[in-house]
Amino acid sequence: MRRMFTLMEVLQKRLLEQIGVSSFDERLGPWRKAALRMFEQQWVEKAGRGGPLGEEDVAKTYVDCLVKILTKDGVTVSDAAR
């Protein structure tokens, strides 16, 4: 579990650096909360379907959720940053 959360943090940090969002940006808290809610729903759905729940899959799913939230809020996220 610890490795999974570490990987989530690493991928999130990389994404934010690539799109130029500071770790001190006040919008980050609400974005993370929304991404977490979406992630929890998707995790439950994948588990129910017997989908892959490896550490890397879980971390990538969280970052995908964060990208969706950022995009919904008007932040441009290039394909290269995903």
PDB file of N, CA and C in Angstrom:
ATOM      1  N   MET A   1       0.819  -1.198   0.000  1.00  0.00           N
ATOM      2  CA  MET A   1       0.000   0.000   0.000  1.00  0.00           C
ATOM      3  C   MET A   1       0.862   1.261   0.000  1.00  0.00           C
ATOM      4  N   ARG A   2       1.877   1.261   0.816  1.00  0.00           N
ATOM      5  CA  ARG A   2       2.735   2.439   0.925  1.00  0.00           C
ATOM      6  C   ARG A   2       3.365   2.769  -0.429  1.00  0.00           C
ATOM      7  N   ARG A   3       3.795   1.729  -1.139  1.00  0.00           N
ATOM      8  CA  ARG A   3       4.411   1.941  -2.449  1.00  0.00           C
ATOM      9  C   ARG A   3       3.408   2.557  -3.424  1.00  0.00           C
ATOM     10  N   MET A   4       2.158   2.117  -3.337  1.00  0.00           N
ATOM     11  CA  MET A   4       1.119   2.642  -4.213  1.00  0.00           C
ATOM     12  C   MET A   4       0.918   4.140  -3.967  1.00  0.00           C
ATOM     13  N   PHE A   5       0.838   4.552  -2.707  1.00  0.00           N
ATOM     14  CA  PHE A   5       0.638   5.964  -2.396  1.00  0.00           C
ATOM     15  C   PHE A   5       1.853   6.799  -2.787  1.00  0.00           C
ATOM     16  N   THR A   6       3.027   6.233  -2.614  1.00  0.00           N
ATOM     17  CA  THR A   6       4.245   6.931  -3.037  1.00  0.00           C
ATOM     18  C   THR A   6       4.229   7.144  -4.542  1.00  0.00           C
ATOM     19  N   LEU A   7       3.840   6.122  -5.274  1.00  0.00           N
ATOM     20  CA  LEU A   7       3.767   6.227  -6.730  1.00  0.00           C
ATOM     21  C   LEU A   7       2.713   7.253  -7.150  1.00  0.00           C
ATOM     22  N   MET A   8       1.591   7.291  -6.453  1.00  0.00           N
ATOM     23  CA  MET A   8       0.559   8.284  -6.739  1.00  0.00           C
ATOM     24  C   MET A   8       1.114   9.694  -6.560  1.00  0.00           C
ATOM     25  N   GLU A   9       1.863   9.906  -5.484  1.00  0.00           N
ATOM     26  CA  GLU A   9       2.455  11.218  -5.219  1.00  0.00           C
ATOM     27  C   GLU A   9       3.474  11.594  -6.289  1.00  0.00           C
ATOM     28  N   VAL A  10       4.300  10.635  -6.680  1.00  0.00           N
ATOM     29  CA  VAL A  10       5.320  10.892  -7.701  1.00  0.00           C
ATOM     30  C   VAL A  10       4.663  11.272  -9.027  1.00  0.00           C
ATOM     31  N   LEU A  11       3.668  10.502  -9.439  1.00  0.00           N
ATOM     32  CA  LEU A  11       2.990  10.781 -10.706  1.00  0.00           C
ATOM     33  C   LEU A  11       2.252  12.119 -10.659  1.00  0.00           C
ATOM     34  N   GLN A  12       1.636  12.414  -9.519  1.00  0.00           N
ATOM     35  CA  GLN A  12       0.930  13.682  -9.369  1.00  0.00           C
ATOM     36  C   GLN A  12       1.914  14.851  -9.430  1.00  0.00           C
ATOM     37  N   LYS A  13       3.032  14.727  -8.748  1.00  0.00           N
ATOM     38  CA  LYS A  13       4.043  15.790  -8.750  1.00  0.00           C
ATOM     39  C   LYS A  13       4.564  16.028 -10.163  1.00  0.00           C
ATOM     40  N   ARG A  14       4.837  14.955 -10.881  1.00  0.00           N
ATOM     41  CA  ARG A  14       5.324  15.061 -12.263  1.00  0.00           C
ATOM     42  C   ARG A  14       4.295  15.774 -13.144  1.00  0.00           C
ATOM     43  N   LEU A  15       3.036  15.390 -13.001  1.00  0.00           N
ATOM     44  CA  LEU A  15       1.974  16.023 -13.779  1.00  0.00           C
ATOM     45  C   LEU A  15       1.919  17.523 -13.496  1.00  0.00           C
ATOM     46  N   LEU A  16       1.906  17.890 -12.224  1.00  0.00           N
ATOM     47  CA  LEU A  16       1.794  19.300 -11.856  1.00  0.00           C
ATOM     48  C   LEU A  16       2.982  20.107 -12.361  1.00  0.00           C
ATOM     49  N   GLU A  17       4.168  19.525 -12.298  1.00  0.00           N
ATOM     50  CA  GLU A  17       5.352  20.211 -12.819  1.00  0.00           C
ATOM     51  C   GLU A  17       5.230  20.422 -14.324  1.00  0.00           C
ATOM     52  N   GLN A  18       4.754  19.408 -15.035  1.00  0.00           N
ATOM     53  CA  GLN A  18       4.661  19.490 -16.494  1.00  0.00           C
ATOM     54  C   GLN A  18       3.626  20.501 -16.966  1.00  0.00           C
ATOM     55  N   ILE A  19       2.588  20.724 -16.159  1.00  0.00           N
ATOM     56  CA  ILE A  19       1.563  21.691 -16.578  1.00  0.00           C
ATOM     57  C   ILE A  19       1.751  23.049 -15.905  1.00  0.00           C
ATOM     58  N   GLY A  20       2.790  23.168 -15.081  1.00  0.00           N
ATOM     59  CA  GLY A  20       3.122  24.455 -14.480  1.00  0.00           C
ATOM     60  C   GLY A  20       2.241  24.878 -13.324  1.00  0.00           C
ATOM     61  N   VAL A  21       1.725  23.926 -12.571  1.00  0.00           N
ATOM     62  CA  VAL A  21       0.910  24.236 -11.398  1.00  0.00           C
ATOM     63  C   VAL A  21       1.769  24.041 -10.151  1.00  0.00           C
ATOM     64  N   SER A  22       1.861  25.085  -9.346  1.00  0.00           N
ATOM     65  CA  SER A  22       2.662  25.047  -8.124  1.00  0.00           C
ATOM     66  C   SER A  22       2.002  24.156  -7.077  1.00  0.00           C
ATOM     67  N   SER A  23       2.824  23.518  -6.270  1.00  0.00           N
ATOM     68  CA  SER A  23       2.281  22.699  -5.177  1.00  0.00           C
ATOM     69  C   SER A  23       1.632  23.582  -4.105  1.00  0.00           C
ATOM     70  N   PHE A  24       1.803  24.902  -4.216  1.00  0.00           N
ATOM     71  CA  PHE A  24       1.194  25.849  -3.276  1.00  0.00           C
ATOM     72  C   PHE A  24      -0.063  26.509  -3.847  1.00  0.00           C
ATOM     73  N   ASP A  25      -0.459  26.109  -5.034  1.00  0.00           N
ATOM     74  CA  ASP A  25      -1.647  26.673  -5.681  1.00  0.00           C
ATOM     75  C   ASP A  25      -2.870  26.356  -4.825  1.00  0.00           C
ATOM     76  N   GLU A  26      -3.627  27.380  -4.485  1.00  0.00           N
ATOM     77  CA  GLU A  26      -4.782  27.191  -3.596  1.00  0.00           C
ATOM     78  C   GLU A  26      -5.894  26.352  -4.222  1.00  0.00           C
ATOM     79  N   ARG A  27      -5.885  26.213  -5.524  1.00  0.00           N
ATOM     80  CA  ARG A  27      -6.901  25.385  -6.194  1.00  0.00           C
ATOM     81  C   ARG A  27      -6.620  23.894  -6.037  1.00  0.00           C
ATOM     82  N   LEU A  28      -5.408  23.569  -5.638  1.00  0.00           N
ATOM     83  CA  LEU A  28      -4.983  22.173  -5.579  1.00  0.00           C
ATOM     84  C   LEU A  28      -5.803  21.347  -4.584  1.00  0.00           C
ATOM     85  N   GLY A  29      -6.134  21.910  -3.443  1.00  0.00           N
ATOM     86  CA  GLY A  29      -6.924  21.183  -2.437  1.00  0.00           C
ATOM     87  C   GLY A  29      -8.261  20.695  -2.980  1.00  0.00           C
ATOM     88  N   PRO A  30      -9.070  21.612  -3.513  1.00  0.00           N
ATOM     89  CA  PRO A  30     -10.348  21.172  -4.090  1.00  0.00           C
ATOM     90  C   PRO A  30     -10.180  20.206  -5.258  1.00  0.00           C
ATOM     91  N   TRP A  31      -9.165  20.423  -6.079  1.00  0.00           N
ATOM     92  CA  TRP A  31      -8.926  19.503  -7.195  1.00  0.00           C
ATOM     93  C   TRP A  31      -8.618  18.104  -6.683  1.00  0.00           C
ATOM     94  N   ARG A  32      -7.769  18.025  -5.665  1.00  0.00           N
ATOM     95  CA  ARG A  32      -7.394  16.715  -5.113  1.00  0.00           C
ATOM     96  C   ARG A  32      -8.596  16.020  -4.488  1.00  0.00           C
ATOM     97  N   LYS A  33      -9.425  16.781  -3.782  1.00  0.00           N
ATOM     98  CA  LYS A  33     -10.616  16.187  -3.164  1.00  0.00           C
ATOM     99  C   LYS A  33     -11.557  15.628  -4.222  1.00  0.00           C
ATOM    100  N   ALA A  34     -11.771  16.395  -5.273  1.00  0.00           N
ATOM    101  CA  ALA A  34     -12.654  15.940  -6.354  1.00  0.00           C
ATOM    102  C   ALA A  34     -12.061  14.723  -7.059  1.00  0.00           C
ATOM    103  N   ALA A  35     -10.752  14.750  -7.290  1.00  0.00           N
ATOM    104  CA  ALA A  35     -10.085  13.614  -7.935  1.00  0.00           C
ATOM    105  C   ALA A  35     -10.173  12.371  -7.060  1.00  0.00           C
ATOM    106  N   LEU A  36     -10.040  12.545  -5.757  1.00  0.00           N
ATOM    107  CA  LEU A  36     -10.126  11.410  -4.839  1.00  0.00           C
ATOM    108  C   LEU A  36     -11.520  10.787  -4.870  1.00  0.00           C
ATOM    109  N   ARG A  37     -12.552  11.620  -4.878  1.00  0.00           N
ATOM    110  CA  ARG A  37     -13.926  11.083  -4.952  1.00  0.00           C
ATOM    111  C   ARG A  37     -14.122  10.282  -6.239  1.00  0.00           C
ATOM    112  N   MET A  38     -13.660  10.838  -7.358  1.00  0.00           N
ATOM    113  CA  MET A  38     -13.787  10.150  -8.639  1.00  0.00           C
ATOM    114  C   MET A  38     -12.980   8.856  -8.630  1.00  0.00           C
ATOM    115  N   PHE A  39     -11.769   8.925  -8.094  1.00  0.00           N
ATOM    116  CA  PHE A  39     -10.884   7.763  -8.011  1.00  0.00           C
ATOM    117  C   PHE A  39     -11.524   6.640  -7.197  1.00  0.00           C
ATOM    118  N   GLU A  40     -12.099   6.984  -6.040  1.00  0.00           N
ATOM    119  CA  GLU A  40     -12.724   5.965  -5.191  1.00  0.00           C
ATOM    120  C   GLU A  40     -13.859   5.264  -5.927  1.00  0.00           C
ATOM    121  N   GLN A  41     -14.647   6.011  -6.674  1.00  0.00           N
ATOM    122  CA  GLN A  41     -15.733   5.411  -7.452  1.00  0.00           C
ATOM    123  C   GLN A  41     -15.181   4.466  -8.516  1.00  0.00           C
ATOM    124  N   GLN A  42     -14.160   4.922  -9.225  1.00  0.00           N
ATOM    125  CA  GLN A  42     -13.590   4.091 -10.286  1.00  0.00           C
ATOM    126  C   GLN A  42     -12.910   2.855  -9.728  1.00  0.00           C
ATOM    127  N   TRP A  43     -12.268   2.985  -8.577  1.00  0.00           N
ATOM    128  CA  TRP A  43     -11.582   1.855  -7.953  1.00  0.00           C
ATOM    129  C   TRP A  43     -12.600   0.775  -7.594  1.00  0.00           C
ATOM    130  N   VAL A  44     -13.720   1.191  -7.005  1.00  0.00           N
ATOM    131  CA  VAL A  44     -14.773   0.241  -6.635  1.00  0.00           C
ATOM    132  C   VAL A  44     -15.333  -0.441  -7.884  1.00  0.00           C
ATOM    133  N   GLU A  45     -15.556   0.345  -8.934  1.00  0.00           N
ATOM    134  CA  GLU A  45     -16.079  -0.229 -10.177  1.00  0.00           C
ATOM    135  C   GLU A  45     -15.110  -1.242 -10.777  1.00  0.00           C
ATOM    136  N   LYS A  46     -13.829  -0.898 -10.815  1.00  0.00           N
ATOM    137  CA  LYS A  46     -12.829  -1.821 -11.370  1.00  0.00           C
ATOM    138  C   LYS A  46     -12.726  -3.088 -10.531  1.00  0.00           C
ATOM    139  N   ALA A  47     -12.778  -2.939  -9.225  1.00  0.00           N
ATOM    140  CA  ALA A  47     -12.700  -4.107  -8.345  1.00  0.00           C
ATOM    141  C   ALA A  47     -13.917  -5.006  -8.550  1.00  0.00           C
ATOM    142  N   GLY A  48     -15.079  -4.390  -8.736  1.00  0.00           N
ATOM    143  CA  GLY A  48     -16.302  -5.155  -8.963  1.00  0.00           C
ATOM    144  C   GLY A  48     -16.292  -5.919 -10.277  1.00  0.00           C
ATOM    145  N   ARG A  49     -15.590  -5.375 -11.259  1.00  0.00           N
ATOM    146  CA  ARG A  49     -15.495  -6.043 -12.563  1.00  0.00           C
ATOM    147  C   ARG A  49     -14.321  -7.005 -12.615  1.00  0.00           C
ATOM    148  N   GLY A  50     -13.567  -7.063 -11.554  1.00  0.00           N
ATOM    149  CA  GLY A  50     -12.398  -7.935 -11.549  1.00  0.00           C
ATOM    150  C   GLY A  50     -11.252  -7.361 -12.355  1.00  0.00           C
ATOM    151  N   GLY A  51     -11.267  -6.042 -12.540  1.00  0.00           N
ATOM    152  CA  GLY A  51     -10.216  -5.375 -13.306  1.00  0.00           C
ATOM    153  C   GLY A  51      -8.898  -5.363 -12.559  1.00  0.00           C
ATOM    154  N   PRO A  52      -7.826  -4.972 -13.250  1.00  0.00           N
ATOM    155  CA  PRO A  52      -6.502  -4.957 -12.624  1.00  0.00           C
ATOM    156  C   PRO A  52      -6.420  -3.907 -11.524  1.00  0.00           C
ATOM    157  N   LEU A  53      -5.891  -4.309 -10.391  1.00  0.00           N
ATOM    158  CA  LEU A  53      -5.741  -3.394  -9.270  1.00  0.00           C
ATOM    159  C   LEU A  53      -4.297  -3.368  -8.782  1.00  0.00           C
ATOM    160  N   GLY A  54      -3.357  -3.525  -9.701  1.00  0.00           N
ATOM    161  CA  GLY A  54      -1.949  -3.441  -9.346  1.00  0.00           C
ATOM    162  C   GLY A  54      -1.603  -2.023  -8.922  1.00  0.00           C
ATOM    163  N   GLU A  55      -0.483  -1.872  -8.225  1.00  0.00           N
ATOM    164  CA  GLU A  55      -0.083  -0.566  -7.702  1.00  0.00           C
ATOM    165  C   GLU A  55       0.021   0.486  -8.798  1.00  0.00           C
ATOM    166  N   GLU A  56       0.627   0.131  -9.913  1.00  0.00           N
ATOM    167  CA  GLU A  56       0.776   1.097 -11.004  1.00  0.00           C
ATOM    168  C   GLU A  56      -0.568   1.454 -11.620  1.00  0.00           C
ATOM    169  N   ASP A  57      -1.442   0.465 -11.775  1.00  0.00           N
ATOM    170  CA  ASP A  57      -2.778   0.727 -12.318  1.00  0.00           C
ATOM    171  C   ASP A  57      -3.555   1.676 -11.414  1.00  0.00           C
ATOM    172  N   VAL A  58      -3.464   1.459 -10.115  1.00  0.00           N
ATOM    173  CA  VAL A  58      -4.178   2.297  -9.158  1.00  0.00           C
ATOM    174  C   VAL A  58      -3.641   3.724  -9.213  1.00  0.00           C
ATOM    175  N   ALA A  59      -2.327   3.877  -9.214  1.00  0.00           N
ATOM    176  CA  ALA A  59      -1.718   5.209  -9.255  1.00  0.00           C
ATOM    177  C   ALA A  59      -2.076   5.939 -10.546  1.00  0.00           C
ATOM    178  N   LYS A  60      -2.046   5.227 -11.662  1.00  0.00           N
ATOM    179  CA  LYS A  60      -2.386   5.845 -12.946  1.00  0.00           C
ATOM    180  C   LYS A  60      -3.862   6.227 -12.994  1.00  0.00           C
ATOM    181  N   THR A  61      -4.705   5.417 -12.376  1.00  0.00           N
ATOM    182  CA  THR A  61      -6.131   5.735 -12.325  1.00  0.00           C
ATOM    183  C   THR A  61      -6.354   7.034 -11.566  1.00  0.00           C
ATOM    184  N   TYR A  62      -5.649   7.212 -10.440  1.00  0.00           N
ATOM    185  CA  TYR A  62      -5.782   8.456  -9.672  1.00  0.00           C
ATOM    186  C   TYR A  62      -5.351   9.660 -10.510  1.00  0.00           C
ATOM    187  N   VAL A  63      -4.220   9.548 -11.180  1.00  0.00           N
ATOM    188  CA  VAL A  63      -3.725  10.664 -11.992  1.00  0.00           C
ATOM    189  C   VAL A  63      -4.687  10.948 -13.144  1.00  0.00           C
ATOM    190  N   ASP A  64      -5.259   9.916 -13.738  1.00  0.00           N
ATOM    191  CA  ASP A  64      -6.259  10.117 -14.790  1.00  0.00           C
ATOM    192  C   ASP A  64      -7.459  10.899 -14.248  1.00  0.00           C
ATOM    193  N   CYS A  65      -7.862  10.577 -13.038  1.00  0.00           N
ATOM    194  CA  CYS A  65      -8.972  11.299 -12.408  1.00  0.00           C
ATOM    195  C   CYS A  65      -8.596  12.759 -12.172  1.00  0.00           C
ATOM    196  N   LEU A  66      -7.380  12.984 -11.707  1.00  0.00           N
ATOM    197  CA  LEU A  66      -6.920  14.352 -11.478  1.00  0.00           C
ATOM    198  C   LEU A  66      -6.890  15.135 -12.790  1.00  0.00           C
ATOM    199  N   VAL A  67      -6.435  14.506 -13.856  1.00  0.00           N
ATOM    200  CA  VAL A  67      -6.416  15.159 -15.173  1.00  0.00           C
ATOM    201  C   VAL A  67      -7.837  15.543 -15.586  1.00  0.00           C
ATOM    202  N   LYS A  68      -8.798  14.664 -15.371  1.00  0.00           N
ATOM    203  CA  LYS A  68     -10.189  14.970 -15.727  1.00  0.00           C
ATOM    204  C   LYS A  68     -10.703  16.174 -14.945  1.00  0.00           C
ATOM    205  N   ILE A  69     -10.379  16.239 -13.662  1.00  0.00           N
ATOM    206  CA  ILE A  69     -10.812  17.355 -12.821  1.00  0.00           C
ATOM    207  C   ILE A  69     -10.144  18.648 -13.275  1.00  0.00           C
ATOM    208  N   LEU A  70      -8.849  18.592 -13.530  1.00  0.00           N
ATOM    209  CA  LEU A  70      -8.125  19.782 -13.985  1.00  0.00           C
ATOM    210  C   LEU A  70      -8.702  20.293 -15.303  1.00  0.00           C
ATOM    211  N   THR A  71      -8.925  19.381 -16.228  1.00  0.00           N
ATOM    212  CA  THR A  71      -9.456  19.744 -17.539  1.00  0.00           C
ATOM    213  C   THR A  71     -10.849  20.352 -17.407  1.00  0.00           C
ATOM    214  N   LYS A  72     -11.659  19.753 -16.554  1.00  0.00           N
ATOM    215  CA  LYS A  72     -13.016  20.257 -16.320  1.00  0.00           C
ATOM    216  C   LYS A  72     -12.984  21.684 -15.779  1.00  0.00           C
ATOM    217  N   ASP A  73     -11.930  22.008 -15.023  1.00  0.00           N
ATOM    218  CA  ASP A  73     -11.797  23.335 -14.425  1.00  0.00           C
ATOM    219  C   ASP A  73     -11.039  24.307 -15.333  1.00  0.00           C
ATOM    220  N   GLY A  74     -10.776  23.890 -16.569  1.00  0.00           N
ATOM    221  CA  GLY A  74     -10.180  24.793 -17.536  1.00  0.00           C
ATOM    222  C   GLY A  74      -8.666  24.771 -17.640  1.00  0.00           C
ATOM    223  N   VAL A  75      -8.020  23.845 -16.940  1.00  0.00           N
ATOM    224  CA  VAL A  75      -6.565  23.729 -17.011  1.00  0.00           C
ATOM    225  C   VAL A  75      -6.213  22.884 -18.228  1.00  0.00           C
ATOM    226  N   THR A  76      -5.295  23.379 -19.032  1.00  0.00           N
ATOM    227  CA  THR A  76      -4.862  22.644 -20.213  1.00  0.00           C
ATOM    228  C   THR A  76      -3.833  21.600 -19.812  1.00  0.00           C
ATOM    229  N   VAL A  77      -4.123  20.357 -20.140  1.00  0.00           N
ATOM    230  CA  VAL A  77      -3.204  19.255 -19.854  1.00  0.00           C
ATOM    231  C   VAL A  77      -2.893  18.579 -21.184  1.00  0.00           C
ATOM    232  N   SER A  78      -1.651  18.717 -21.616  1.00  0.00           N
ATOM    233  CA  SER A  78      -1.260  18.116 -22.893  1.00  0.00           C
ATOM    234  C   SER A  78      -1.195  16.601 -22.760  1.00  0.00           C
ATOM    235  N   ASP A  79      -1.284  15.929 -23.881  1.00  0.00           N
ATOM    236  CA  ASP A  79      -1.177  14.469 -23.877  1.00  0.00           C
ATOM    237  C   ASP A  79       0.167  14.025 -23.314  1.00  0.00           C
ATOM    238  N   ALA A  80       1.206  14.806 -23.571  1.00  0.00           N
ATOM    239  CA  ALA A  80       2.545  14.455 -23.084  1.00  0.00           C
ATOM    240  C   ALA A  80       2.623  14.499 -21.563  1.00  0.00           C
ATOM    241  N   ALA A  81       1.790  15.330 -20.934  1.00  0.00           N
ATOM    242  CA  ALA A  81       1.820  15.457 -19.475  1.00  0.00           C
ATOM    243  C   ALA A  81       1.043  14.354 -18.778  1.00  0.00           C
ATOM    244  N   ARG A  82       0.248  13.628 -19.522  1.00  0.00           N
ATOM    245  CA  ARG A  82      -0.615  12.611 -18.908  1.00  0.00           C
ATOM    246  C   ARG A  82       0.152  11.413 -18.535  1.00  0.00           C
TER     247      ARG A  82
END
